[in-house]
Amino acid sequence: MENKIKKVYIETLGCQMNKSDSERILAILSHFNYEETLEPKEADLLIVNTCSIRQLSEEKAYSRLGVWGKWKTQEGKKIKIALCGCLPQHTKENLMARFPYLDLAFGTQNIYELPDLINKEERVWAIRNSYVPEKDYGYIRKKDVNAWLPITEGCNNFCSYCIVPFTRGREHSRPFDTIIKEAKEIVAEGFKEITLLGQNVDSYGKDLEGKPTLAALLREIDKIEGKFRIRFVTSYPTDITDELIETVANSKKVSRYFHIPMQSGDTRVLKAMNRRYTREEYGDIVRRIREKIPEVIITSDFIVGFPSETEEEFERTLTAIDEFGINYSNIASYSPRPHTKAAKMVDEFIPEEEKDRRFQILNDKVKETSLKNHKSCVDKVFEVLIDSKKGDECKARTTCNKIVYFKSDKEIGDFANVKITSADTWHLKAEEV
Ligand code: SAH
Ligand code: SF4
Ligand code: F3S
């Protein structure tokens, strides 16, 4: 047995779920003599935790492999190179042949097999398609004010553009008690914000005995002693229940914030996307939330240039933002993904230049609404949580994730009350009160 501590560098692409997986991977490896380094050149083991949501996301992983491969083959560095996450989970391509310097590839369902895989002499391609119950190796959470806490993984929705059901498998919920135990640990460790994670958090518990709900989880976490915030992402519009809205409205610690991707403002496009709601039904959900929580912030994701989307249909996305008062949106240009239905609509693909044009127009709309929304905050007082600090210049977030800069002698992880003095598209400036 070799006892020398080895160093692992992990590059995490993609969503918060991947960030959380990387923390789990680091915790498992810590039981096998590895410690994290933030300097790739120092590492004995280099891992890229990949995302497949768009073609471009996969290309980022390939380029990382290319750089590390050169270190190994041209510079003769004695390193082990691994690829994990969503890309190897779904691909049918023989990546071991394409990247001869790759030592190990493992999928999203193989994380708990890592102890067996990591010390193998031969090259390993380990992908399994069924869910393996988790083992308690703990987490090595990134030192930050926010902690990620996964509650569900996988997705059963099969939106016609989306690869996630093929990279994360069918939906399963983590046990209620495990989540509460981890939430308590997170608070005890001093984190100031807990973000509950899932591809579709509202369907939490449907596969568990007794069918506990997301609302029940929130109520239980809300009771934990201490000053901290609770957030949850991502919500599927029609799965948001009145129980959830009431719970958020009545809670002490849950942020008045819902991220509810609409994807398109047009009902025909939504149907082609296999989303289970109309434009009007989406509007009704937003209205129901606002009735109970007037100060709520609602954000969304939209895809532009879905195959067959007409100009008129695209414009309905622009009007939806105004009509439903969506405060901020992430935008993505449609990217055909393997295994998905929409990728077969080749005759109806929208040309790249047209997708770019629509992206620009929507981006301008998002900027305009963000600025308008930010301007309405001027002179108001918010409680913010400090994330980082340079000198006395603090960067903080409101409970609804607006970025605020202000000067203070408070520290990272402290809460402060600030009065907004000026507004920009992407951030606010403030003074402590
Ligand atoms: N579960 C969430 C979304 C997860 S994926 C939901 O139901 O909305 C994150 C975002 O990536 C999606 O909201 C969508 O806007 C975008 N996305 C997914 N597949 C895409 C594709 N093929 N092309 C472009 N954007 C995509
Ligand atoms: Fe993808 Fe749809 Fe599942 Fe979200 S709900 S992860 S967009 S399939
Ligand atoms: Fe990407 Fe996988 Fe997340 S495809 S967005 S890393 S679930």
Short mmCIF file of C-alpha atoms and ligand atoms in Angstrom, two decimals:
data_model
loop_
_atom_site.label_atom_id
_atom_site.label_comp_id
_atom_site.label_asym_id
_atom_site.label_seq_id
_atom_site.Cartn_x
_atom_site.Cartn_y
_atom_site.Cartn_z
CA MET A 1 0.00 0.00 0.00
CA GLU A 2 1.26 3.38 -0.94
CA ASN A 3 0.49 6.00 1.67
CA LYS A 4 1.76 9.13 -0.04
CA ILE A 5 -0.98 11.75 -0.36
CA LYS A 6 -1.89 12.22 -4.01
CA LYS A 7 -3.37 15.37 -5.46
CA VAL A 8 -6.55 15.56 -7.48
CA TYR A 9 -7.70 18.45 -9.61
CA ILE A 10 -11.33 18.47 -10.71
CA GLU A 11 -12.73 20.78 -13.34
CA THR A 12 -16.51 21.05 -13.08
CA LEU A 13 -18.54 22.03 -16.12
CA GLY A 14 -22.33 22.32 -16.26
CA CYS A 15 -24.99 22.78 -13.63
CA GLN A 16 -25.12 22.86 -9.83
CA MET A 17 -25.82 19.13 -9.80
CA ASN A 18 -22.37 18.59 -11.29
CA LYS A 19 -20.85 20.93 -8.72
CA SER A 20 -22.45 18.86 -6.01
CA ASP A 21 -21.28 15.60 -7.63
CA SER A 22 -17.73 16.94 -7.72
CA GLU A 23 -17.95 17.55 -3.98
CA ARG A 24 -19.06 13.95 -3.51
CA ILE A 25 -16.26 12.67 -5.75
CA LEU A 26 -13.69 14.61 -3.72
CA ALA A 27 -15.09 13.20 -0.48
CA ILE A 28 -14.85 9.62 -1.79
CA LEU A 29 -11.31 10.18 -3.05
CA SER A 30 -10.30 11.65 0.31
CA HIS A 31 -10.85 8.17 1.79
CA PHE A 32 -8.28 6.85 -0.71
CA ASN A 33 -5.39 9.19 -0.03
CA TYR A 34 -6.29 11.98 -2.41
CA GLU A 35 -6.55 15.65 -1.53
CA GLU A 36 -7.82 18.44 -3.76
CA THR A 37 -5.51 20.89 -5.46
CA LEU A 38 -6.73 23.98 -7.30
CA GLU A 39 -3.60 23.93 -9.46
CA PRO A 40 -3.94 21.44 -12.35
CA LYS A 41 -0.17 21.33 -12.95
CA GLU A 42 0.33 19.92 -9.44
CA ALA A 43 -2.18 17.13 -9.78
CA ASP A 44 -1.54 13.37 -9.97
CA LEU A 45 -5.14 12.83 -11.04
CA LEU A 46 -7.03 15.23 -13.32
CA ILE A 47 -10.79 14.86 -13.66
CA VAL A 48 -13.16 16.72 -15.94
CA ASN A 49 -16.77 16.48 -14.77
CA THR A 50 -18.70 17.06 -17.97
CA CYS A 51 -21.96 18.59 -19.18
CA SER A 52 -23.84 17.63 -22.35
CA ILE A 53 -26.70 20.10 -22.35
CA ARG A 54 -25.43 21.71 -25.55
CA GLN A 55 -22.85 20.69 -28.12
CA LEU A 56 -20.64 23.54 -26.97
CA SER A 57 -20.60 22.19 -23.40
CA GLU A 58 -19.16 18.90 -24.66
CA GLU A 59 -16.53 20.68 -26.74
CA LYS A 60 -15.26 22.38 -23.57
CA ALA A 61 -14.61 18.95 -22.06
CA TYR A 62 -12.78 17.75 -25.19
CA SER A 63 -10.56 20.81 -25.20
CA ARG A 64 -9.67 20.25 -21.54
CA LEU A 65 -8.74 16.65 -22.31
CA GLY A 66 -6.62 17.86 -25.21
CA VAL A 67 -4.56 20.15 -22.94
CA TRP A 68 -4.02 17.51 -20.27
CA GLY A 69 -3.28 14.86 -22.91
CA LYS A 70 -0.39 17.02 -24.18
CA TRP A 71 1.06 17.28 -20.68
CA LYS A 72 1.07 13.51 -20.52
CA THR A 73 2.12 12.50 -24.03
CA GLN A 74 4.42 15.39 -25.03
CA GLU A 75 5.76 16.58 -21.69
CA GLY A 76 5.86 13.12 -20.16
CA LYS A 77 4.06 14.11 -16.97
CA LYS A 78 3.06 11.10 -14.89
CA ILE A 79 -0.61 11.85 -14.47
CA LYS A 80 -3.90 10.00 -14.55
CA ILE A 81 -6.66 11.57 -16.65
CA ALA A 82 -10.35 10.91 -15.96
CA LEU A 83 -13.62 11.95 -17.56
CA CYS A 84 -16.91 11.72 -15.69
CA GLY A 85 -20.47 13.00 -15.59
CA CYS A 86 -23.06 13.51 -18.28
CA LEU A 87 -20.94 13.11 -21.43
CA PRO A 88 -19.63 9.56 -20.93
CA GLN A 89 -23.01 8.57 -19.46
CA HIS A 90 -24.87 9.07 -22.73
CA THR A 91 -22.33 8.83 -25.51
CA LYS A 92 -22.14 5.85 -27.80
CA GLU A 93 -18.78 7.00 -29.12
CA ASN A 94 -15.66 5.08 -28.13
CA LEU A 95 -13.92 7.90 -26.30
CA MET A 96 -11.16 5.59 -25.04
CA ALA A 97 -10.06 5.15 -28.68
CA ARG A 98 -10.44 8.84 -29.50
CA PHE A 99 -8.43 9.92 -26.42
CA PRO A 100 -5.65 7.33 -26.00
CA TYR A 101 -4.30 9.12 -22.92
CA LEU A 102 -7.63 8.84 -21.07
CA ASP A 103 -7.25 6.44 -18.10
CA LEU A 104 -10.72 6.38 -16.64
CA ALA A 105 -14.25 7.33 -17.65
CA PHE A 106 -17.23 6.95 -15.33
CA GLY A 107 -20.84 8.00 -15.57
CA THR A 108 -23.25 9.81 -13.28
CA GLN A 109 -24.42 6.49 -11.80
CA ASN A 110 -20.92 5.16 -11.08
CA ILE A 111 -19.73 7.64 -8.49
CA TYR A 112 -20.02 5.14 -5.63
CA GLU A 113 -17.94 2.62 -7.56
CA LEU A 114 -15.04 5.02 -7.65
CA PRO A 115 -13.14 3.28 -4.81
CA ASP A 116 -12.94 0.15 -6.98
CA LEU A 117 -12.12 2.02 -10.16
CA ILE A 118 -9.53 4.50 -9.04
CA ASN A 119 -6.60 2.18 -8.39
CA LYS A 120 -6.98 -0.10 -11.39
CA GLU A 121 -3.84 -0.49 -13.49
CA GLU A 122 -5.71 -0.91 -16.78
CA ARG A 123 -7.77 1.73 -18.54
CA VAL A 124 -11.40 1.71 -17.37
CA TRP A 125 -14.69 2.68 -19.05
CA ALA A 126 -17.36 2.35 -16.36
CA ILE A 127 -20.89 3.30 -17.26
CA ARG A 128 -23.98 1.78 -15.71
CA ASN A 129 -27.55 2.57 -16.61
CA SER A 130 -29.28 1.79 -13.36
CA TYR A 131 -29.33 3.77 -10.16
CA VAL A 132 -27.10 2.55 -7.31
CA PRO A 133 -28.16 3.44 -3.75
CA GLU A 134 -25.76 5.93 -2.26
CA LYS A 135 -23.13 5.19 0.37
CA ASP A 136 -22.22 7.67 3.06
CA TYR A 137 -18.77 8.98 2.25
CA GLY A 138 -19.88 12.50 3.17
CA TYR A 139 -19.21 15.61 1.14
CA ILE A 140 -16.24 17.90 0.94
CA ARG A 141 -18.18 21.07 0.41
CA LYS A 142 -16.54 23.99 -1.30
CA LYS A 143 -15.75 26.70 1.25
CA ASP A 144 -18.39 29.18 0.33
CA VAL A 145 -21.41 30.81 1.90
CA ASN A 146 -23.74 28.54 -0.08
CA ALA A 147 -23.99 24.75 0.17
CA TRP A 148 -25.57 22.56 -2.52
CA LEU A 149 -27.89 19.87 -1.22
CA PRO A 150 -29.27 17.47 -3.85
CA ILE A 151 -32.77 16.18 -3.12
CA THR A 152 -33.64 14.47 -6.41
CA GLU A 153 -31.65 13.32 -9.38
CA GLY A 154 -32.77 12.38 -12.86
CA CYS A 155 -35.80 13.35 -14.86
CA ASN A 156 -38.87 11.60 -16.25
CA ASN A 157 -40.13 14.48 -18.36
CA PHE A 158 -38.40 13.87 -21.67
CA CYS A 159 -38.75 17.38 -23.06
CA SER A 160 -38.11 16.83 -26.74
CA TYR A 161 -34.91 18.93 -26.88
CA CYS A 162 -33.28 17.75 -23.65
CA ILE A 163 -30.55 15.19 -23.06
CA VAL A 164 -30.81 15.17 -19.24
CA PRO A 165 -33.09 12.08 -18.97
CA PHE A 166 -30.36 10.22 -20.88
CA THR A 167 -27.49 11.53 -18.77
CA ARG A 168 -29.11 11.41 -15.33
CA GLY A 169 -31.55 8.55 -15.73
CA ARG A 170 -35.00 8.28 -14.20
CA GLU A 171 -35.96 10.48 -11.32
CA HIS A 172 -35.27 9.29 -7.80
CA SER A 173 -35.56 11.15 -4.52
CA ARG A 174 -33.03 11.03 -1.72
CA PRO A 175 -34.45 9.93 1.65
CA PHE A 176 -36.14 12.69 3.67
CA ASP A 177 -34.14 11.99 6.84
CA THR A 178 -30.80 11.97 4.99
CA ILE A 179 -31.57 15.41 3.57
CA ILE A 180 -32.57 16.82 6.97
CA LYS A 181 -29.43 15.34 8.55
CA GLU A 182 -27.25 16.93 5.85
CA ALA A 183 -29.07 20.26 6.19
CA LYS A 184 -28.28 20.27 9.92
CA GLU A 185 -24.64 19.46 9.21
CA ILE A 186 -24.47 22.26 6.64
CA VAL A 187 -25.80 24.79 9.15
CA ALA A 188 -23.48 23.48 11.88
CA GLU A 189 -20.51 23.86 9.50
CA GLY A 190 -21.35 27.55 9.20
CA PHE A 191 -22.84 27.81 5.70
CA LYS A 192 -25.33 30.67 5.37
CA GLU A 193 -27.40 29.38 2.48
CA ILE A 194 -28.68 25.94 1.50
CA THR A 195 -29.76 25.36 -2.09
CA LEU A 196 -31.87 22.25 -2.59
CA LEU A 197 -31.10 20.78 -5.99
CA GLY A 198 -32.91 18.68 -8.52
CA GLN A 199 -33.73 18.64 -12.21
CA ASN A 200 -37.32 18.97 -11.09
CA VAL A 201 -37.50 19.67 -7.35
CA ASP A 202 -41.29 19.85 -7.17
CA SER A 203 -41.65 16.17 -7.88
CA TYR A 204 -39.55 15.36 -4.80
CA GLY A 205 -40.87 12.38 -2.85
CA LYS A 206 -43.27 10.93 -5.42
CA ASP A 207 -41.15 7.74 -5.49
CA LEU A 208 -40.70 7.53 -1.69
CA GLU A 209 -42.83 5.75 0.89
CA GLY A 210 -45.39 8.12 2.39
CA LYS A 211 -44.74 10.54 -0.50
CA PRO A 212 -43.12 13.41 1.45
CA THR A 213 -43.23 16.69 -0.49
CA LEU A 214 -40.75 19.48 -1.22
CA ALA A 215 -42.99 21.69 0.93
CA ALA A 216 -42.60 19.28 3.88
CA LEU A 217 -38.82 19.31 3.41
CA LEU A 218 -38.76 23.11 3.38
CA ARG A 219 -40.86 23.31 6.55
CA GLU A 220 -38.52 20.93 8.34
CA ILE A 221 -35.35 22.73 7.22
CA ASP A 222 -36.95 26.08 8.11
CA LYS A 223 -37.13 24.86 11.73
CA ILE A 224 -33.37 24.31 12.02
CA GLU A 225 -31.93 26.88 14.45
CA GLY A 226 -29.62 29.55 13.08
CA LYS A 227 -29.51 32.38 10.59
CA PHE A 228 -29.39 31.03 7.04
CA ARG A 229 -31.32 31.07 3.76
CA ILE A 230 -33.01 28.23 1.95
CA ARG A 231 -33.40 28.10 -1.83
CA PHE A 232 -34.50 25.44 -4.29
CA VAL A 233 -33.97 24.90 -8.06
CA THR A 234 -35.39 23.96 -10.59
CA SER A 235 -39.18 24.01 -10.63
CA TYR A 236 -41.36 22.50 -13.36
CA PRO A 237 -44.27 24.95 -13.84
CA THR A 238 -47.25 22.63 -13.51
CA ASP A 239 -45.76 20.72 -10.58
CA ILE A 240 -45.77 23.78 -8.32
CA THR A 241 -48.49 23.09 -5.74
CA ASP A 242 -50.51 25.44 -3.55
CA GLU A 243 -48.92 23.67 -0.58
CA LEU A 244 -45.47 24.75 -1.85
CA ILE A 245 -46.55 28.35 -2.44
CA GLU A 246 -48.14 28.56 1.05
CA THR A 247 -45.02 27.05 2.60
CA VAL A 248 -42.71 29.57 0.94
CA ALA A 249 -45.08 32.42 1.92
CA ASN A 250 -45.18 31.31 5.58
CA SER A 251 -41.55 30.29 6.02
CA LYS A 252 -38.96 32.34 7.86
CA LYS A 253 -35.89 31.32 5.87
CA VAL A 254 -37.01 30.29 2.38
CA SER A 255 -36.14 32.88 -0.28
CA ARG A 256 -39.11 34.45 -2.01
CA TYR A 257 -37.74 33.29 -5.30
CA PHE A 258 -38.92 30.78 -7.90
CA HIS A 259 -36.89 29.68 -10.91
CA ILE A 260 -39.55 28.36 -13.28
CA PRO A 261 -38.26 27.73 -16.81
CA MET A 262 -40.94 28.52 -19.37
CA GLN A 263 -38.76 27.61 -22.42
CA SER A 264 -41.12 29.26 -24.92
CA GLY A 265 -43.97 31.77 -24.75
CA ASP A 266 -45.94 29.97 -27.46
CA THR A 267 -48.31 27.09 -26.80
CA ARG A 268 -47.67 25.28 -30.10
CA VAL A 269 -43.91 25.37 -29.54
CA LEU A 270 -44.39 24.21 -25.93
CA LYS A 271 -46.34 21.23 -27.22
CA ALA A 272 -43.59 20.42 -29.72
CA MET A 273 -41.12 20.68 -26.84
CA ASN A 274 -43.25 18.16 -24.93
CA ARG A 275 -43.75 20.65 -22.08
CA ARG A 276 -47.03 19.89 -20.31
CA TYR A 277 -48.52 23.40 -20.08
CA THR A 278 -49.83 26.18 -22.28
CA ARG A 279 -48.77 29.83 -22.25
CA GLU A 280 -51.92 30.63 -20.28
CA GLU A 281 -51.34 27.89 -17.71
CA TYR A 282 -47.82 29.18 -17.11
CA GLY A 283 -49.31 32.66 -16.57
CA ASP A 284 -51.83 31.25 -14.08
CA ILE A 285 -49.07 29.67 -11.99
CA VAL A 286 -47.14 32.93 -11.86
CA ARG A 287 -50.32 34.79 -10.86
CA ARG A 288 -51.09 32.26 -8.11
CA ILE A 289 -47.60 32.73 -6.68
CA ARG A 290 -47.80 36.54 -6.83
CA GLU A 291 -51.18 36.58 -5.08
CA LYS A 292 -49.68 34.83 -2.06
CA ILE A 293 -46.18 36.34 -2.22
CA PRO A 294 -46.39 39.84 -3.74
CA GLU A 295 -42.65 40.53 -3.35
CA VAL A 296 -41.63 37.29 -5.13
CA ILE A 297 -38.96 37.24 -7.85
CA ILE A 298 -39.62 34.86 -10.74
CA THR A 299 -36.91 33.85 -13.19
CA SER A 300 -37.02 31.59 -16.23
CA ASP A 301 -35.06 29.82 -18.97
CA PHE A 302 -35.90 30.18 -22.66
CA ILE A 303 -34.68 28.39 -25.76
CA VAL A 304 -34.59 30.34 -29.03
CA GLY A 305 -34.72 28.71 -32.45
CA PHE A 306 -36.35 25.43 -31.44
CA PRO A 307 -36.93 23.51 -34.73
CA SER A 308 -40.00 24.90 -36.55
CA GLU A 309 -40.27 28.02 -34.33
CA THR A 310 -41.69 30.83 -36.50
CA GLU A 311 -40.94 34.52 -36.10
CA GLU A 312 -44.41 35.06 -34.67
CA GLU A 313 -43.96 32.25 -32.17
CA PHE A 314 -40.58 33.64 -31.13
CA GLU A 315 -42.19 37.03 -30.55
CA ARG A 316 -44.63 35.41 -28.13
CA THR A 317 -41.63 34.62 -25.92
CA LEU A 318 -40.82 38.35 -25.85
CA THR A 319 -44.37 39.29 -24.90
CA ALA A 320 -44.52 36.53 -22.25
CA ILE A 321 -41.63 38.17 -20.37
CA ASP A 322 -43.58 41.43 -20.11
CA GLU A 323 -46.99 39.89 -19.58
CA PHE A 324 -45.88 37.62 -16.74
CA GLY A 325 -43.32 40.04 -15.29
CA ILE A 326 -40.46 37.56 -15.47
CA ASN A 327 -37.63 39.29 -13.65
CA TYR A 328 -34.67 37.57 -15.28
CA SER A 329 -34.12 34.76 -17.79
CA ASN A 330 -31.31 32.50 -18.96
CA ILE A 331 -31.35 32.16 -22.72
CA ALA A 332 -30.00 29.32 -24.83
CA SER A 333 -29.85 28.88 -28.56
CA TYR A 334 -31.29 25.49 -29.52
CA SER A 335 -28.62 22.82 -29.91
CA PRO A 336 -29.61 19.40 -31.34
CA ARG A 337 -28.77 16.65 -28.84
CA PRO A 338 -28.34 12.93 -29.42
CA HIS A 339 -31.20 10.61 -28.35
CA THR A 340 -33.77 13.44 -28.38
CA LYS A 341 -36.90 13.75 -30.52
CA ALA A 342 -36.31 17.34 -31.59
CA ALA A 343 -32.92 16.42 -33.07
CA LYS A 344 -34.82 14.40 -35.68
CA MET A 345 -36.74 17.48 -36.91
CA VAL A 346 -33.84 18.27 -39.28
CA ASP A 347 -36.06 19.64 -42.03
CA GLU A 348 -37.33 22.27 -39.63
CA PHE A 349 -34.02 23.35 -38.09
CA ILE A 350 -33.61 27.11 -37.85
CA PRO A 351 -30.43 28.42 -39.52
CA GLU A 352 -27.61 29.45 -37.15
CA GLU A 353 -27.71 33.14 -38.20
CA GLU A 354 -31.44 33.27 -37.49
CA LYS A 355 -30.97 31.64 -34.08
CA ASP A 356 -28.25 34.21 -33.35
CA ARG A 357 -30.55 37.04 -34.39
CA ARG A 358 -33.36 35.80 -32.11
CA PHE A 359 -30.86 35.27 -29.30
CA GLN A 360 -29.74 38.91 -29.58
CA ILE A 361 -33.30 40.22 -29.57
CA LEU A 362 -34.25 38.13 -26.55
CA ASN A 363 -31.02 39.06 -24.80
CA ASP A 364 -31.85 42.75 -25.27
CA LYS A 365 -35.29 42.10 -23.80
CA VAL A 366 -33.80 40.32 -20.77
CA LYS A 367 -31.33 43.18 -20.24
CA GLU A 368 -34.10 45.75 -20.52
CA THR A 369 -36.30 43.95 -17.96
CA SER A 370 -33.38 43.36 -15.62
CA LEU A 371 -32.47 47.06 -15.67
CA LYS A 372 -36.10 48.11 -15.17
CA ASN A 373 -36.39 45.69 -12.28
CA HIS A 374 -33.11 46.88 -10.77
CA LYS A 375 -34.15 50.55 -11.08
CA SER A 376 -37.28 49.80 -9.09
CA CYS A 377 -35.01 48.70 -6.22
CA VAL A 378 -33.33 52.09 -5.81
CA ASP A 379 -33.89 53.61 -2.35
CA LYS A 380 -35.24 50.32 -1.02
CA VAL A 381 -33.57 48.44 1.84
CA PHE A 382 -32.57 44.78 1.44
CA GLU A 383 -30.88 42.24 3.61
CA VAL A 384 -27.89 40.85 1.71
CA LEU A 385 -25.43 38.03 2.28
CA ILE A 386 -21.75 38.79 1.61
CA ASP A 387 -20.15 36.29 -0.82
CA SER A 388 -16.77 37.88 -1.43
CA LYS A 389 -14.74 40.92 -0.53
CA LYS A 390 -11.83 42.97 -1.89
CA GLY A 391 -10.53 45.57 0.56
CA ASP A 392 -13.71 47.02 2.02
CA GLU A 393 -15.70 46.46 -1.22
CA CYS A 394 -18.25 43.69 -0.55
CA LYS A 395 -20.05 41.64 -3.19
CA ALA A 396 -23.31 40.33 -1.79
CA ARG A 397 -26.64 38.86 -2.88
CA THR A 398 -30.19 39.67 -1.91
CA THR A 399 -32.42 36.76 -1.05
CA CYS A 400 -33.57 36.82 -4.70
CA ASN A 401 -29.99 36.58 -5.96
CA LYS A 402 -29.54 40.16 -7.12
CA ILE A 403 -25.89 41.15 -6.95
CA VAL A 404 -25.14 44.16 -4.74
CA TYR A 405 -21.85 45.99 -4.21
CA PHE A 406 -21.27 48.11 -1.12
CA LYS A 407 -18.53 49.15 1.26
CA SER A 408 -18.42 47.65 4.73
CA ASP A 409 -16.10 46.20 7.33
CA LYS A 410 -18.35 43.15 7.65
CA GLU A 411 -16.90 39.79 6.61
CA ILE A 412 -17.69 37.10 4.01
CA GLY A 413 -20.68 35.10 5.27
CA ASP A 414 -22.14 38.05 7.21
CA PHE A 415 -25.59 39.45 6.55
CA ALA A 416 -26.00 43.22 6.17
CA ASN A 417 -28.85 45.66 5.60
CA VAL A 418 -28.20 47.93 2.65
CA LYS A 419 -30.03 50.74 0.89
CA ILE A 420 -29.79 50.63 -2.91
CA THR A 421 -28.22 53.80 -4.32
CA SER A 422 -27.93 53.00 -8.05
CA ALA A 423 -28.90 50.35 -10.58
CA ASP A 424 -27.08 48.74 -13.47
CA THR A 425 -28.26 45.92 -15.80
CA TRP A 426 -26.49 43.14 -13.90
CA HIS A 427 -25.90 44.60 -10.45
CA LEU A 428 -26.89 47.15 -7.84
CA LYS A 429 -24.81 49.55 -5.77
CA ALA A 430 -25.74 50.24 -2.18
CA GLU A 431 -24.72 51.70 1.17
CA GLU A 432 -24.95 49.94 4.49
CA VAL A 433 -27.72 51.19 6.77
N1 SAH B 1 -35.01 20.82 -15.51
C1 SAH B 1 -34.97 22.15 -15.98
C2 SAH B 1 -33.87 22.45 -16.97
C3 SAH B 1 -32.60 21.73 -16.97
S1 SAH B 1 -31.56 22.04 -18.34
C4 SAH B 1 -36.31 22.45 -16.67
O1 SAH B 1 -37.20 21.68 -16.72
O2 SAH B 1 -36.45 23.51 -17.21
C5 SAH B 1 -31.21 23.75 -18.19
C6 SAH B 1 -31.63 24.57 -19.36
O3 SAH B 1 -30.88 24.25 -20.51
C7 SAH B 1 -33.06 24.36 -19.80
O4 SAH B 1 -33.95 25.07 -19.03
C8 SAH B 1 -33.05 24.80 -21.24
O5 SAH B 1 -33.41 26.14 -21.36
C9 SAH B 1 -31.60 24.59 -21.67
N2 SAH B 1 -31.52 23.49 -22.62
C10 SAH B 1 -31.78 22.18 -22.42
N3 SAH B 1 -31.58 21.47 -23.55
C11 SAH B 1 -31.21 22.35 -24.51
C12 SAH B 1 -30.87 22.25 -25.89
N4 SAH B 1 -30.92 21.09 -26.52
N5 SAH B 1 -30.51 23.36 -26.55
C13 SAH B 1 -30.49 24.55 -25.92
N6 SAH B 1 -30.79 24.72 -24.63
C14 SAH B 1 -31.15 23.64 -23.92
FE1 SF4 B 2 -34.66 18.42 -19.37
FE2 SF4 B 2 -37.27 18.78 -19.39
FE3 SF4 B 2 -36.19 17.22 -17.56
FE4 SF4 B 2 -35.82 19.83 -17.43
S1 SF4 B 2 -37.77 18.79 -17.22
S2 SF4 B 2 -34.26 18.26 -17.19
S3 SF4 B 2 -35.70 20.42 -19.59
S4 SF4 B 2 -36.22 16.84 -19.75
FE1 F3S B 3 -25.26 19.53 -17.98
FE2 F3S B 3 -25.69 17.19 -16.92
FE3 F3S B 3 -26.32 19.38 -15.59
S1 F3S B 3 -26.04 17.73 -19.03
S2 F3S B 3 -26.82 20.84 -17.19
S3 F3S B 3 -24.29 18.76 -16.15
S4 F3S B 3 -27.43 17.45 -15.58
#
